[in-house]
Tab-separated table of C-alpha atoms in Angstrom:
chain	number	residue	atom	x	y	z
A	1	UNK	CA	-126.994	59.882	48.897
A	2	UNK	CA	-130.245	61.020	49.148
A	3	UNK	CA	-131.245	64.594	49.867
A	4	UNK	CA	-134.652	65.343	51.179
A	5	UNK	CA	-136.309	69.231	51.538
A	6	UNK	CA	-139.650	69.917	53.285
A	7	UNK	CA	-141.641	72.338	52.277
A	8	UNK	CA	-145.650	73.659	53.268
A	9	UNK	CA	-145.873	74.184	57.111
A	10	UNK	CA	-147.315	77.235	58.073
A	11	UNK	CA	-149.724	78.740	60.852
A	12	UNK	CA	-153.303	77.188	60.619
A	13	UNK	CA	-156.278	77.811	62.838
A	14	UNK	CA	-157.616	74.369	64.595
A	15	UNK	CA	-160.221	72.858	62.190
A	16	UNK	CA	-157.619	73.694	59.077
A	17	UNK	CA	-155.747	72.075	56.639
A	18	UNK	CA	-152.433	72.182	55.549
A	19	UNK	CA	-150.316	70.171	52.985
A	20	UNK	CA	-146.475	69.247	53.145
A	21	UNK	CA	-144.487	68.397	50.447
A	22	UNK	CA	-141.159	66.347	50.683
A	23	UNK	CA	-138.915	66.686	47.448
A	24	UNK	CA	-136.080	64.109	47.072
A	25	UNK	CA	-133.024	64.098	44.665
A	26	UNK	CA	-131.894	61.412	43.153
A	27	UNK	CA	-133.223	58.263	40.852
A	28	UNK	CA	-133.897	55.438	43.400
A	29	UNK	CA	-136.611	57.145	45.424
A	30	UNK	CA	-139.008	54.900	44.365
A	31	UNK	CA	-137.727	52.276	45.821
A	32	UNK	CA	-137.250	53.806	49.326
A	33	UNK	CA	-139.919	53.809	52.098
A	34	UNK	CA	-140.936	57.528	52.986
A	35	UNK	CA	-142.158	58.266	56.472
A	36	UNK	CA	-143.178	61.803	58.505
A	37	UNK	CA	-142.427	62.482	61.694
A	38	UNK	CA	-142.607	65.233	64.105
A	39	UNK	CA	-140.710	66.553	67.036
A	40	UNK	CA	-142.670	69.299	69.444
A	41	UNK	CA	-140.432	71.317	71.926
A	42	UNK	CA	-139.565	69.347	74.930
A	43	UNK	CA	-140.459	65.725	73.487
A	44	UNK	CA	-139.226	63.007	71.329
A	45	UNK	CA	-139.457	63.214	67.278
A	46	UNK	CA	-142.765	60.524	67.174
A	47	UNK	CA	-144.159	58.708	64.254
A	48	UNK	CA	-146.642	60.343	62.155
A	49	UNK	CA	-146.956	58.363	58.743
A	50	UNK	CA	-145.079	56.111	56.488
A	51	UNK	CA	-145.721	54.669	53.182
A	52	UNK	CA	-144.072	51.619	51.734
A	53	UNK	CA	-141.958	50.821	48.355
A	54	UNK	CA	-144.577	50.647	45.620
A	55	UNK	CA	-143.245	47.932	43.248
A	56	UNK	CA	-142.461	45.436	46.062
A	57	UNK	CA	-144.763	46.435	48.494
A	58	UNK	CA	-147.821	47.958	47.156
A	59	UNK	CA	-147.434	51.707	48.480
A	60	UNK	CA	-148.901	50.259	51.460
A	61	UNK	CA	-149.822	53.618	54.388
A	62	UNK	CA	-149.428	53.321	57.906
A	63	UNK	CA	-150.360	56.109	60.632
A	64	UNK	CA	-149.970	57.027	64.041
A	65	UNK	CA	-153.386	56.620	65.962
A	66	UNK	CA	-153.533	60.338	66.500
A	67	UNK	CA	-153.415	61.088	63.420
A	68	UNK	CA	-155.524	58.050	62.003
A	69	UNK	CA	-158.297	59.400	59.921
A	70	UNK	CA	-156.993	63.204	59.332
A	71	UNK	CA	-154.044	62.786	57.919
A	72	UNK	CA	-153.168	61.094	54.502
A	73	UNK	CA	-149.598	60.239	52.813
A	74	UNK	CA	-149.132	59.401	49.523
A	75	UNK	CA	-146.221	59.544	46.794
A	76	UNK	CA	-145.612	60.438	43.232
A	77	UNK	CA	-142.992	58.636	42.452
A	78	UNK	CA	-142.597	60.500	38.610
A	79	UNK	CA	-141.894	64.123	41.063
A	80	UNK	CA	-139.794	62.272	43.573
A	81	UNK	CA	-142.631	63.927	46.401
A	82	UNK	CA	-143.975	62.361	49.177
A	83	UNK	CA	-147.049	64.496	50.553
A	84	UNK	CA	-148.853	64.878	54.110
A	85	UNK	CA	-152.131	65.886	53.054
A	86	UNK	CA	-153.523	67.230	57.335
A	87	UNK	CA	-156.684	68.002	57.845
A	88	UNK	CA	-159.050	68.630	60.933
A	89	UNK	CA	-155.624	69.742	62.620
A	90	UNK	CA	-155.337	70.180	66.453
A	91	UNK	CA	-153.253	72.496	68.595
A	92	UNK	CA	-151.479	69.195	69.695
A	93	UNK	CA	-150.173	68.821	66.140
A	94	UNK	CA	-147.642	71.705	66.465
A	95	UNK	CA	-144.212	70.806	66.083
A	96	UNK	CA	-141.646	70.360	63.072
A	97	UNK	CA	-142.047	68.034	60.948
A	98	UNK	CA	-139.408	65.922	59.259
A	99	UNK	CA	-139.404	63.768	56.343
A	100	UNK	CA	-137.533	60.932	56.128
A	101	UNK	CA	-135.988	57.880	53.543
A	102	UNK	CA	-135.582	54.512	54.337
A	103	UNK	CA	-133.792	52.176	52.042
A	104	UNK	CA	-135.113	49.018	52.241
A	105	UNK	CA	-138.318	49.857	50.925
A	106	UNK	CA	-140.296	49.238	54.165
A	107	UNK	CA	-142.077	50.809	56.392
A	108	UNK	CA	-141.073	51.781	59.987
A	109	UNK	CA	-142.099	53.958	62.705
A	110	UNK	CA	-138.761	53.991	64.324
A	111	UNK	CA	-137.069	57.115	63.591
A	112	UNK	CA	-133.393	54.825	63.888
A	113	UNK	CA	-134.586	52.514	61.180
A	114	UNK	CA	-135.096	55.604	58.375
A	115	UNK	CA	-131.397	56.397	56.847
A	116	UNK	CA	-131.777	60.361	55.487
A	117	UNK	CA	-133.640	62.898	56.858
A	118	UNK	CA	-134.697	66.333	55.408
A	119	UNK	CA	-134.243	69.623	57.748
A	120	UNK	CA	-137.918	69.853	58.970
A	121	UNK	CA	-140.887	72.347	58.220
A	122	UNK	CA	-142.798	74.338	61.561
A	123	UNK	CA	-146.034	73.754	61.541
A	124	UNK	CA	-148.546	75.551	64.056
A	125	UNK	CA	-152.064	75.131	64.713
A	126	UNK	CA	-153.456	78.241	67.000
A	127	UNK	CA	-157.331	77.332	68.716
């Protein structure tokens, strides 16, 4: 079992920058894929960014187009932390964000596909 806790939303003005922090427990969470997501009121949880398995997969980094270009993900796998470094944010990027685990190491942007999730951080971006 894997237990994941978000932490680093906040209220930003449009042109900020804010950075979230994912913590996991336990000893194989270098091994999992790590993705962000985010769910705004009235729509579906969407894809944000995903990073792969380093060992087997090279810590490869995927992104949503919207996001392509402001936001970076990374990993430390000696902290157990997956980060979502956001910069140049938008109103549209309100919502909560969620971080999630996926076992096999690699990357999705299917929110079925990831199998723990942690209990999401608000973020808001006034104009």
């Amino acid at each position: 079992q894997v237990q994941l806790v978000e932490s680093g939303g906040g209220l930003v003005q449009a042109g900020g920058s804010l950075r979230l922090s994912c913590a996991a427990s336990g000893r194989t969470f270098s091994s999992y894929a790590m993705g962000w997501f985010r769910q705004a009121p009235g729509k579906e949880r969407e894809f944000v960014a995903a990073i792969t398995w380093t060992d087997w997969y090279g810590g490869s980094t995927y992104y949503a187009g919207s996001v392509k270009g402001r936001f970076t993900i990374s990993r430390d796998n000696a902290k157990f932390t997956v980060y979502l470094q956001m910069n140049s944010m938008k109103p549209e990027d309100t919502a909560v964000y969620y971080c999630a685990a996926r076992r096999t190491g690699r990357a999705s942007d299917t929110p079925d596909e990831y199998d723990y999730w942690g209990q999401g951080t608000q973020v808001t971006v006034s104009s």
